[in-house]
mmCIF file of C-alpha atoms and ligand atoms in Angstrom:
data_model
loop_
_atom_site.group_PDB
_atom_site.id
_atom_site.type_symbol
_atom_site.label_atom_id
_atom_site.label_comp_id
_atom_site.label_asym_id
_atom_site.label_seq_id
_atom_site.Cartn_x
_atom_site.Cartn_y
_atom_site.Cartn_z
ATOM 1 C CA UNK K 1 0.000 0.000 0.000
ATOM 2 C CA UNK K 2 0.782 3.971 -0.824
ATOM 3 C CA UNK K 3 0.929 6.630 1.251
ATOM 4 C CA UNK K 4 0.099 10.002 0.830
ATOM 5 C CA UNK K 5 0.101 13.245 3.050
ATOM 6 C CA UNK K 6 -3.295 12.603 4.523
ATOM 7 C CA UNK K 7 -2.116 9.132 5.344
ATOM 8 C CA UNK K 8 1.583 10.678 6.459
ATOM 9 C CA UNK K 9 -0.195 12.958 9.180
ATOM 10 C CA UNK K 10 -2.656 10.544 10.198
ATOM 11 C CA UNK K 11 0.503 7.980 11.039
ATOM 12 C CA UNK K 12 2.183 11.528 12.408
ATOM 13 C CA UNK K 13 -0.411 11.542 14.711
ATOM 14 C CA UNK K 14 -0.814 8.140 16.071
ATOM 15 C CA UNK K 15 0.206 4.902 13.750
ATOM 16 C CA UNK K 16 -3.217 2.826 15.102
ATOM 17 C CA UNK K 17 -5.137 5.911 13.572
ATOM 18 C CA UNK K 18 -3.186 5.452 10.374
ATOM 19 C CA UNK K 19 -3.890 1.288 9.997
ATOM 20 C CA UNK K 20 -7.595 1.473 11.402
ATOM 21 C CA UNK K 21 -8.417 4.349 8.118
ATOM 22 C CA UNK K 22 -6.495 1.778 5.996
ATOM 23 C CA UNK K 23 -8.192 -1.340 7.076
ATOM 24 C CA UNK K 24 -11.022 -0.440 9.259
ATOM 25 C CA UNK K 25 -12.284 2.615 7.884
ATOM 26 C CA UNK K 26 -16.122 1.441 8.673
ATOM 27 C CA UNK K 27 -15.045 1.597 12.681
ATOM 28 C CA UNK K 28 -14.724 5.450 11.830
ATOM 29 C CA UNK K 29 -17.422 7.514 13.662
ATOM 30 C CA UNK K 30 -18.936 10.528 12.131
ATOM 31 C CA UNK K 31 -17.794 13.239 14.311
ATOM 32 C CA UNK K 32 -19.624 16.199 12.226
ATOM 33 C CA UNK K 33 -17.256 17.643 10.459
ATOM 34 C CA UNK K 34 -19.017 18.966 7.148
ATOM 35 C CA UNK K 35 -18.505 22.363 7.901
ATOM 36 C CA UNK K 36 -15.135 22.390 8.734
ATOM 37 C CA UNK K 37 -14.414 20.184 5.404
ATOM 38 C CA UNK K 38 -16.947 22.521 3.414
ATOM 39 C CA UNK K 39 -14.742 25.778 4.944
ATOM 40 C CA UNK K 40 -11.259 23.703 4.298
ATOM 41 C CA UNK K 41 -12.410 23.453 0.339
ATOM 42 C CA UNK K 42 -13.973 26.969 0.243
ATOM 43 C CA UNK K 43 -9.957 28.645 1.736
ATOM 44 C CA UNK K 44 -8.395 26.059 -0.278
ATOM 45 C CA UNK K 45 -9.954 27.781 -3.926
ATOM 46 C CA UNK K 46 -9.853 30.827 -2.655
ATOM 47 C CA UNK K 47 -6.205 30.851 -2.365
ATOM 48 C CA UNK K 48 -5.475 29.242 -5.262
ATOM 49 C CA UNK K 49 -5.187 32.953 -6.731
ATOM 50 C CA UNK K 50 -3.072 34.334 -4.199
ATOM 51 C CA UNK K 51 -0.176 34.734 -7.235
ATOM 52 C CA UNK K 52 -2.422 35.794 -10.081
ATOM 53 C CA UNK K 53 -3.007 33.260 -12.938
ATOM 54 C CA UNK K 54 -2.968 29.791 -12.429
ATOM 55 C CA UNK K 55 -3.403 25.826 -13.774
ATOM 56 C CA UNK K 56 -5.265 23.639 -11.983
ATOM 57 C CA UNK K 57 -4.476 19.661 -11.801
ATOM 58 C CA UNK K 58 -7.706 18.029 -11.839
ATOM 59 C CA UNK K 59 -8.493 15.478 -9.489
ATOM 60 C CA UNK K 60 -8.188 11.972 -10.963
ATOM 61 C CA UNK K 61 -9.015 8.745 -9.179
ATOM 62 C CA UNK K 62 -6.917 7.525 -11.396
ATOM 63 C CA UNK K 63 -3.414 9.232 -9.827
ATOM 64 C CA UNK K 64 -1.193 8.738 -13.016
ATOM 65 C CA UNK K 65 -3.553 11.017 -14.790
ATOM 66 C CA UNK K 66 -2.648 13.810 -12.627
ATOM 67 C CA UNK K 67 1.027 13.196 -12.460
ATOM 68 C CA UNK K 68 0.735 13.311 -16.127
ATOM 69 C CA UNK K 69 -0.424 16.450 -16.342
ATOM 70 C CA UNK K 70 1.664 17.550 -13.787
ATOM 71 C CA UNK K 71 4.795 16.682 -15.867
ATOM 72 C CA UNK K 72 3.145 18.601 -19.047
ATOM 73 C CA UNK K 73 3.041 22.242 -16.887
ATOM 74 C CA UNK K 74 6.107 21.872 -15.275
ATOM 75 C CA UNK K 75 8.248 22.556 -18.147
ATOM 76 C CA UNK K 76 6.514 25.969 -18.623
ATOM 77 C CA UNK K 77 8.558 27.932 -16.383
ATOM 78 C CA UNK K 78 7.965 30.047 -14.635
ATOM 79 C CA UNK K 79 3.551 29.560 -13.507
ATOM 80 C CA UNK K 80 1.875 28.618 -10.423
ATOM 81 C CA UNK K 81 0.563 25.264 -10.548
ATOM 82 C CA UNK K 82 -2.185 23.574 -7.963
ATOM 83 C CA UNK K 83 -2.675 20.557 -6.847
ATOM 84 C CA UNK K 84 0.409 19.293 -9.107
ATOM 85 C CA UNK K 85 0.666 16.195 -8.003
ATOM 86 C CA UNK K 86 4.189 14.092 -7.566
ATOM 87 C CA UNK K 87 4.820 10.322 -7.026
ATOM 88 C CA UNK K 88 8.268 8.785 -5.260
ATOM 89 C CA UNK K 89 8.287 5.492 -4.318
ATOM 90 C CA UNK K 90 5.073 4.893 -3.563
ATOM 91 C CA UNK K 91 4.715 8.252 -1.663
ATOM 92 C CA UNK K 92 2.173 10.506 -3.274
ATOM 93 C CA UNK K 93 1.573 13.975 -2.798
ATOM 94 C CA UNK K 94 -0.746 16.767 -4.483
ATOM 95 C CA UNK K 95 1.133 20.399 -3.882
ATOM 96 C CA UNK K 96 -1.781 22.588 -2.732
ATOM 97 C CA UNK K 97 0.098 25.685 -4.939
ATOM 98 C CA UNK K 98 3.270 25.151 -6.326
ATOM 99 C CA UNK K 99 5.407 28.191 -7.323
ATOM 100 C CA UNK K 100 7.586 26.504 -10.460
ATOM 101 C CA UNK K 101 10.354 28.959 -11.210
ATOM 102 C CA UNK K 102 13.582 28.573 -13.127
ATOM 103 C CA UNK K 103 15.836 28.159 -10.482
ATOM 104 C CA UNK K 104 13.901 25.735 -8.366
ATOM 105 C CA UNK K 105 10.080 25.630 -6.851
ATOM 106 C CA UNK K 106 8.059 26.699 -3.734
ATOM 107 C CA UNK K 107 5.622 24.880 -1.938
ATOM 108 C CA UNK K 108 2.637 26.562 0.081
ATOM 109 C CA UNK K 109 0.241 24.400 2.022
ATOM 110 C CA UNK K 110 -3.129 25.832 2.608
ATOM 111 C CA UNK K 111 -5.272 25.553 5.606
ATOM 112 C CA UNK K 112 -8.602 26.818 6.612
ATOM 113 C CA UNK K 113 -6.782 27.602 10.587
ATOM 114 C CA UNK K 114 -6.408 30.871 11.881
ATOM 115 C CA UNK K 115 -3.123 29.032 13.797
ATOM 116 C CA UNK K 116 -0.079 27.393 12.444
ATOM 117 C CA UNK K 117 -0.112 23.753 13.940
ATOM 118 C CA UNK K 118 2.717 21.537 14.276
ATOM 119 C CA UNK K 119 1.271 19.056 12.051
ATOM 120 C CA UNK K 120 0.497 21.682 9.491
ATOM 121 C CA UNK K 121 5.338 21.280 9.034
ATOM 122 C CA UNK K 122 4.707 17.631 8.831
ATOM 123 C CA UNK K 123 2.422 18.234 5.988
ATOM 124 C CA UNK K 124 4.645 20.454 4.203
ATOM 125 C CA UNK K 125 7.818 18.379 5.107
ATOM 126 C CA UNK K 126 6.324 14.969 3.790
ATOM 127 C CA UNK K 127 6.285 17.144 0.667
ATOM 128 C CA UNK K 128 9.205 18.698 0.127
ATOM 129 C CA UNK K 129 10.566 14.789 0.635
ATOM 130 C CA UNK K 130 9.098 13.712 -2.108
ATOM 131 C CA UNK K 131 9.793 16.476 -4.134
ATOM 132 C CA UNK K 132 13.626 16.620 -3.347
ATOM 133 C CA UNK K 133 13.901 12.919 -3.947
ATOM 134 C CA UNK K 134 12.300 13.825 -7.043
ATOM 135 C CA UNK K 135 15.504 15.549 -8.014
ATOM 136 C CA UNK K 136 13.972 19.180 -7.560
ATOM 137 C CA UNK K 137 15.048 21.951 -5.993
ATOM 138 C CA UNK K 138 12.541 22.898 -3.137
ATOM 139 C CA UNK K 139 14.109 26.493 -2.751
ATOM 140 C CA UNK K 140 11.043 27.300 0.407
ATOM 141 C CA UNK K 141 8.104 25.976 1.835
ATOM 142 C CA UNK K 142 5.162 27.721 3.358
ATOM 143 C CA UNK K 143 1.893 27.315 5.129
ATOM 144 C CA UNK K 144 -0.970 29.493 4.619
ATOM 145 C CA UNK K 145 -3.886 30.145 6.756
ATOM 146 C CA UNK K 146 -6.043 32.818 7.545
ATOM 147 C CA UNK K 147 -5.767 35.665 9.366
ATOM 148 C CA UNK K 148 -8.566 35.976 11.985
ATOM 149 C CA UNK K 149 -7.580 39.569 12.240
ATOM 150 C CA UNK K 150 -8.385 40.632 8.959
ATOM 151 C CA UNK K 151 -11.815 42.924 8.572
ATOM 152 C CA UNK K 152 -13.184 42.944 5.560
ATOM 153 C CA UNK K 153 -14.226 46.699 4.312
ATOM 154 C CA UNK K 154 -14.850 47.089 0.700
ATOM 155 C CA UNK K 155 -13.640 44.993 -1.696
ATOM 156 C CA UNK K 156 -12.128 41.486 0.014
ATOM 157 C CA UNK K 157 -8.785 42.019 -0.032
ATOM 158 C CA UNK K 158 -6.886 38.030 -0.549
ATOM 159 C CA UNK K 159 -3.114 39.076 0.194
ATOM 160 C CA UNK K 160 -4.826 40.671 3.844
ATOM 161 C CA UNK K 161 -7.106 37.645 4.536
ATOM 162 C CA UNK K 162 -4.129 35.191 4.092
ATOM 163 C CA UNK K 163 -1.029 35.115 6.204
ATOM 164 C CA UNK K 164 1.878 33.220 4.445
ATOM 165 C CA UNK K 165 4.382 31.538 7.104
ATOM 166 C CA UNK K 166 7.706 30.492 5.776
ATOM 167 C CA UNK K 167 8.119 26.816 7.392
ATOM 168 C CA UNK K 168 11.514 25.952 5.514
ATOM 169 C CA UNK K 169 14.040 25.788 8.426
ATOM 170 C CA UNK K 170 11.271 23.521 10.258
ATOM 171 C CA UNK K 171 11.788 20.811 7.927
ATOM 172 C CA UNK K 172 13.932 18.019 9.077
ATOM 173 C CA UNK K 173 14.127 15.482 5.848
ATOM 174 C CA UNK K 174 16.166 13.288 7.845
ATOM 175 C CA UNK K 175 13.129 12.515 10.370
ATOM 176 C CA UNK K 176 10.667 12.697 7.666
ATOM 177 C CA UNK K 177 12.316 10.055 5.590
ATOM 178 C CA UNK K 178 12.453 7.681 8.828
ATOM 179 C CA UNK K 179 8.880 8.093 9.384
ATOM 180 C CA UNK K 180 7.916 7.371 6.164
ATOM 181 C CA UNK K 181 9.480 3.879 6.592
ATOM 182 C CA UNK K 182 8.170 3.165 9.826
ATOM 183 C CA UNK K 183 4.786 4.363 8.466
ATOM 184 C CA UNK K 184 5.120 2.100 5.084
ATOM 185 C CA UNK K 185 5.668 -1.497 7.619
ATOM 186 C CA UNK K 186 2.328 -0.356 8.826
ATOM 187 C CA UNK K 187 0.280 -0.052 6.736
ATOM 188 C CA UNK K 188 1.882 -3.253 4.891
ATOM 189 C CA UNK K 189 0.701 -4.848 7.756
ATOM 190 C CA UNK K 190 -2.271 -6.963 8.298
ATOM 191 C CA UNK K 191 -1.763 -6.746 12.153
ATOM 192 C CA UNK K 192 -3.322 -4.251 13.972
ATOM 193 C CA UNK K 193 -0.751 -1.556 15.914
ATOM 194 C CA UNK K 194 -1.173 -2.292 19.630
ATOM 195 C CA UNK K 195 -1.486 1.194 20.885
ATOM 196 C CA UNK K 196 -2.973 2.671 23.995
ATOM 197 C CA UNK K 197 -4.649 5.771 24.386
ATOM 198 C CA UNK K 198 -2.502 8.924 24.719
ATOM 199 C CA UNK K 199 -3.409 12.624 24.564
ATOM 200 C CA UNK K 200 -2.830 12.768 20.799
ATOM 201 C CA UNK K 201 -6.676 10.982 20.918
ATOM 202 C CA UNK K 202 -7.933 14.268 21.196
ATOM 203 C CA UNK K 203 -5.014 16.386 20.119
ATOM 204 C CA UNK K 204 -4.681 18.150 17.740
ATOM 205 C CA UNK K 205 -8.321 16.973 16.599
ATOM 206 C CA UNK K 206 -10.721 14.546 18.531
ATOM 207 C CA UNK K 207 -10.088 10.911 16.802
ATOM 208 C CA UNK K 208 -12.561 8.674 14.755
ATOM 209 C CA UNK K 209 -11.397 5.719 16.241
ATOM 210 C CA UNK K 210 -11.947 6.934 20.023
ATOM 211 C CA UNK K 211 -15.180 4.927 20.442
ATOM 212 C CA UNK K 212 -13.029 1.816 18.435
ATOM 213 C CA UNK K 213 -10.563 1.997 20.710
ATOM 214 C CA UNK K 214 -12.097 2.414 23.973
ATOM 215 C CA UNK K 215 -14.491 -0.645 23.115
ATOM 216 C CA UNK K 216 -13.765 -3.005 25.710
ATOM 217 C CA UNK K 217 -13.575 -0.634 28.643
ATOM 218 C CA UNK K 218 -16.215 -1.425 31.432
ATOM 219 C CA UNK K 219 -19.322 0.341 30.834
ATOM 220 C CA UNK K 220 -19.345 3.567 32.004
ATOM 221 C CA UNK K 221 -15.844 4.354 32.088
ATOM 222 C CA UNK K 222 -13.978 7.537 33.091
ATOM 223 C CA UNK K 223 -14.377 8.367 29.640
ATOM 224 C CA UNK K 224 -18.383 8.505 29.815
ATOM 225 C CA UNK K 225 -17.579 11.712 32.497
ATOM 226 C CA UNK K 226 -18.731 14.909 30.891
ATOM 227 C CA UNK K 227 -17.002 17.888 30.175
ATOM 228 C CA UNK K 228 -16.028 19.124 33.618
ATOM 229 C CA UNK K 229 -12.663 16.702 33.711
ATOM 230 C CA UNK K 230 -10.195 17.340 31.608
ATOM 231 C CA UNK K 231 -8.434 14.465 28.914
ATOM 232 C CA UNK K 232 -5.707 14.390 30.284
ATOM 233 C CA UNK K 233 -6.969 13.569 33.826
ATOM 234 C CA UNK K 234 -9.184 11.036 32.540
ATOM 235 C CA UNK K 235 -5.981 9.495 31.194
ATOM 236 C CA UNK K 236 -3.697 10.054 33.934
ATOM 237 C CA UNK K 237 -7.169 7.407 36.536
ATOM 238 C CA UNK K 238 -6.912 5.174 33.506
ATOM 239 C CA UNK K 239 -3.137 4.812 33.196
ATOM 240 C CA UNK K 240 -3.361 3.675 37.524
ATOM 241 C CA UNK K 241 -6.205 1.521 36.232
ATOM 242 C CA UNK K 242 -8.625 3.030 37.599
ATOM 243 C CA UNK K 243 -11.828 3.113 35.151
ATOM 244 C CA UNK K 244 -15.347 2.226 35.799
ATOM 245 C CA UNK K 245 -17.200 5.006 37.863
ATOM 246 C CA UNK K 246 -17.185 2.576 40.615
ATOM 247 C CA UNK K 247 -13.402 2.511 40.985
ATOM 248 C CA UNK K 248 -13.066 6.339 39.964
ATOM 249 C CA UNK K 249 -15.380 7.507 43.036
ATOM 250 C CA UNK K 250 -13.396 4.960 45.100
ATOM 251 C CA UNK K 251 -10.427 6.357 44.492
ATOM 252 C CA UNK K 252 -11.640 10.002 45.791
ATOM 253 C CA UNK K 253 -12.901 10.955 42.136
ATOM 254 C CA UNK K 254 -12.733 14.194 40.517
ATOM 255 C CA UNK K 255 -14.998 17.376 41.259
ATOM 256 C CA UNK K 256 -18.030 17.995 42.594
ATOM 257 C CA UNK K 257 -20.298 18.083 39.214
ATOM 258 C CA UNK K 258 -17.727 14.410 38.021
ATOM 259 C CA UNK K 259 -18.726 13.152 41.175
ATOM 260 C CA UNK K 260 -22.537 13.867 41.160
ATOM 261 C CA UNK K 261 -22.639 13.042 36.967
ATOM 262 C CA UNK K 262 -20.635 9.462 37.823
ATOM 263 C CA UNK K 263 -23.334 8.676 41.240
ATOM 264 C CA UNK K 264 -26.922 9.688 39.149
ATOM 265 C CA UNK K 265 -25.778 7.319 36.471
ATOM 266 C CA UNK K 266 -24.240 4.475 38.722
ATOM 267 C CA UNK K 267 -26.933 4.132 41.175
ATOM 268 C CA UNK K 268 -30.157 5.671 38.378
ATOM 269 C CA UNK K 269 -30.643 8.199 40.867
ATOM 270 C CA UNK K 270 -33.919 10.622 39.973
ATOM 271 C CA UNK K 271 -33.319 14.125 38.328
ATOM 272 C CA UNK K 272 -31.658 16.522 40.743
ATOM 273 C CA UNK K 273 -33.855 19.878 40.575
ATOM 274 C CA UNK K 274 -32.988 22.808 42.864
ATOM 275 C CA UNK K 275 -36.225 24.191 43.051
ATOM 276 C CA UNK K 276 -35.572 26.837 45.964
ATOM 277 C CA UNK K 277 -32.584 27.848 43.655
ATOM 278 C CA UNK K 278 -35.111 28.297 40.262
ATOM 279 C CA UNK K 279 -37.576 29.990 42.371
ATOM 280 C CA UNK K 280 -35.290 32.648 44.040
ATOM 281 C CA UNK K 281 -34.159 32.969 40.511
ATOM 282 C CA UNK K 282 -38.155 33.628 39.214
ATOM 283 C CA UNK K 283 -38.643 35.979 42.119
ATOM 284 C CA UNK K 284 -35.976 38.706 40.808
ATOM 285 C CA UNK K 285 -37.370 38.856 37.314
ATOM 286 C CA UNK K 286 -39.121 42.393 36.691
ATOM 287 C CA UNK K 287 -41.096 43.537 34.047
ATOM 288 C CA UNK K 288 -40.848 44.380 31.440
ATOM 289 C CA UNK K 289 -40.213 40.505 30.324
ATOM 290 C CA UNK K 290 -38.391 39.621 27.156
ATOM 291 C CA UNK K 291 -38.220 36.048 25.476
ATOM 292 C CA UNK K 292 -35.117 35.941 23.400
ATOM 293 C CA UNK K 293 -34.566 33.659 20.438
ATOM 294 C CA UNK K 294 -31.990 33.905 17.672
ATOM 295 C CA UNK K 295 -29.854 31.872 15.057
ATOM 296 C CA UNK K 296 -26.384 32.835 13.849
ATOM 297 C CA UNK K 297 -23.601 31.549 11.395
ATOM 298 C CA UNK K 298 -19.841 31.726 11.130
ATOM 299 C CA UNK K 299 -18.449 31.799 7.644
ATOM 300 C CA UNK K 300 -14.631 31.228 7.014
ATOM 301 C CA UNK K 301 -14.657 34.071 4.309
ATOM 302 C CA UNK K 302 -16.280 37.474 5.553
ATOM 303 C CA UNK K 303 -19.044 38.299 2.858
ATOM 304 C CA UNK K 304 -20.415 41.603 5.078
ATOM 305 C CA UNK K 305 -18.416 44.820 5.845
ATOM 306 C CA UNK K 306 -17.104 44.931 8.887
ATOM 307 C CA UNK K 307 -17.066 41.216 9.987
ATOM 308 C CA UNK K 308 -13.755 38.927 10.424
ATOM 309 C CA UNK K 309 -13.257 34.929 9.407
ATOM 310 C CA UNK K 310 -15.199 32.937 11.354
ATOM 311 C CA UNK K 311 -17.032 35.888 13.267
ATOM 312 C CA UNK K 312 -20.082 34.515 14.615
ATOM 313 C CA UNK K 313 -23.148 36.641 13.312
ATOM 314 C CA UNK K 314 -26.823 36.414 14.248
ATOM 315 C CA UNK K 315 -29.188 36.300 10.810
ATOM 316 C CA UNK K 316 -32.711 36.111 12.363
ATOM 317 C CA UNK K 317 -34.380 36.762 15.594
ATOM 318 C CA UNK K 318 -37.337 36.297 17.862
ATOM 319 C CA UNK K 319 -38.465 38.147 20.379
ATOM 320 C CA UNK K 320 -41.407 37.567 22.514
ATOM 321 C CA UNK K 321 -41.980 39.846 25.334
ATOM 322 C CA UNK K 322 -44.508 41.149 28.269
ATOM 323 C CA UNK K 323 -45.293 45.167 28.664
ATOM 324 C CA UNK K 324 -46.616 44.593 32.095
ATOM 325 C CA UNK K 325 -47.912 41.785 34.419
ATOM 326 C CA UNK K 326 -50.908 40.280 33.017
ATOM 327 C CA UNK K 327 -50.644 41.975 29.976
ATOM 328 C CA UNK K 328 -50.535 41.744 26.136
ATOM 329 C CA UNK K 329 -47.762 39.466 24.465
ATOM 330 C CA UNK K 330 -46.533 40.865 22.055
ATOM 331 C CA UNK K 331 -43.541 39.658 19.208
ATOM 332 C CA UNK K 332 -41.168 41.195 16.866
ATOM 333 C CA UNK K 333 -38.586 39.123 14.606
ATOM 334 C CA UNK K 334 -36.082 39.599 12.152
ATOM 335 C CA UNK K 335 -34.750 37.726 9.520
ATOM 336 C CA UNK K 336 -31.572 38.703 7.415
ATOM 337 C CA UNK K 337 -32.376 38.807 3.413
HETATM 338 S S1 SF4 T 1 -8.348 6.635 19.555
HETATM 339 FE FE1 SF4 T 1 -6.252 7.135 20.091
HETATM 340 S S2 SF4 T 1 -5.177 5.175 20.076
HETATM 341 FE FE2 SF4 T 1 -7.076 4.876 18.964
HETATM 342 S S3 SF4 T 1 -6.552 5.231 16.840
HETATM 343 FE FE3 SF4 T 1 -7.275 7.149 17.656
HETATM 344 S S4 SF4 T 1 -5.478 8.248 18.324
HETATM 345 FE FE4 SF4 T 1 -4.882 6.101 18.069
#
């Protein structure tokens, strides 16, 4: 089997994640993320004109295709070619924009991020691998991502929305090129990685597998605990061996709301409702009374004056609301056009 960068920083970030997408990809749970692939492909065209004119490599199922017509637009130096796609050894990799000048080329990885992430290097360094075993001269390599800072006012402005990081003197081809090996035995391997649970199953995104690999806990487990705990203190109780709720709340537990969560579920207590606390609550409303309701959206590229990536921005509203005790209700609403 091939690799490619997606594979490369899946095995980056933990080499069981890399064999279960290989082999197990059904196992994979749908954790939601349309709109963060949807904003990934709307940044990812929108930069592709970040140095004027351009030729795009189509995608192809069929990868020779594309390395084809990769080999046809390299030779007309000096352009800016995306996606061109390059094949070494069974490592594959599609250049988000390639800069192809006389003297050598540039490679600039795009994200959708408003950060620069660690893994975002190994990206761009499994790349310039394959393109300096290629023979080519890989004279810089860059991330791109956008710049949450940027305000759109008037006409969108590309070169503001975009900040371009040089990554060059990150890249350690030495490292990269032992990876890759260690990567290729495993996913030529019909043996499943035996690897336990670490922070990078959250870090730097929350993994597929999770629910895979956390199948033959006891049922519930410190993992079922809700928000209020931290990972990595969930981790630290299950690296003592300490996992079912039972031994968790044996072992002095975690915080108060852990604690409470771990005891309604273990012994099906009823609902816990405070009603002195709800009441005292009711008693300092005063009128007038307003019933708020509203919807908002975040959009990766600002579209309204004013407004940065990602800026979360209420469309439509509804408001009910009471003039005076036992009077009229009345309603107003808005929605965006
Ligand atoms: S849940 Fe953790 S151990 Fe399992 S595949 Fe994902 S990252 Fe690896």
């Amino acid at each position: 089997m091939n690799l490619s960068k997606s594979r490369y920083t899946l095995g980056i970030r933990c080499k069981k994640l890399l064999w279960l997408s290989c082999f197990k990809s059904e196992e994979a749970e749908d954790l939601g993320n349309d709109s963060v692939f949807e904003n990934g492909n709307k940044v990812g065209d929108l930069a592709r004109s970040l140095f004027g004119e351009y030729t795009l490599i189509n995608y192809d199922d069929n990868y020779k295709n594309m390395l084809d017509e990769t080999t046809k637009y390299l030779n007309n130096k000096p352009n800016i070619i995306c996606e061109a796609s390059f094949s070494y050894d069974g490592n594959f990799c599609s250049v988000d924009i390639l800069k192809n000048d006389f003297d050598g080329v540039e490679i600039y990885e795009v994200k959708s991020s408003t950060e620069l992430k660690n893994i975002y290097v190994d990206d761009v360094s499994y790349q310039t691998w394959v393109l300096n075993k290629l023979g080519m001269n890989v004279k810089k390599s860059y991330v791109v991502y956008v710049n949450n800072k940027y305000v759109k006012e008037g006409d969108f402005d590309i070169n503001k929305y975009f900040v371009i990081k040089e990554v060059t003197d990150k890249i350690d081809l030495a490292s990269v090129e032992k990876r890759i090996t260690e990567l290729k035995e495993i996913i030529n391997s019909k043996r499943e990685p035996n690897i336990d649970l670490s922070e990078g199953c959250k870090r730097p995104y929350d993994c597929p597998f999770f629910k895979y690999c956390t199948k033959d806990l006891v049922k519930p487990n410190v993992f079922d605990i809700g928000w209020h705990v931290k990972f990595t203190k969930k981790l630290d109780m299950y690296y003592k061996g300490i996992i079912s709720y039972k031994d968790v709340l044996d072992n002095g537990g975690f915080n108060e709301k852990a604690n409470e969560q771990m005891k309604y579920e273990l012994y099906n207590l009823p609902p816990k409702i405070n009603k002195d606390r709800i009441n005292t609550f009711l008693s300092q409303l005063t009128y007038p009374l307003y019933f708020l309701d509203f919807e908002s959206y975040q959009d990766s590229i600002p579209v309204i004056d004013g407004t940065k990536p990602y800026q979360q921005i209420c469309f439509q509203y509804s408001l009910h609301y009471y003039e005076k005790e036992g009077g009229e209700l009345h309603h107003k609403e808005y929605l965006s056009g």
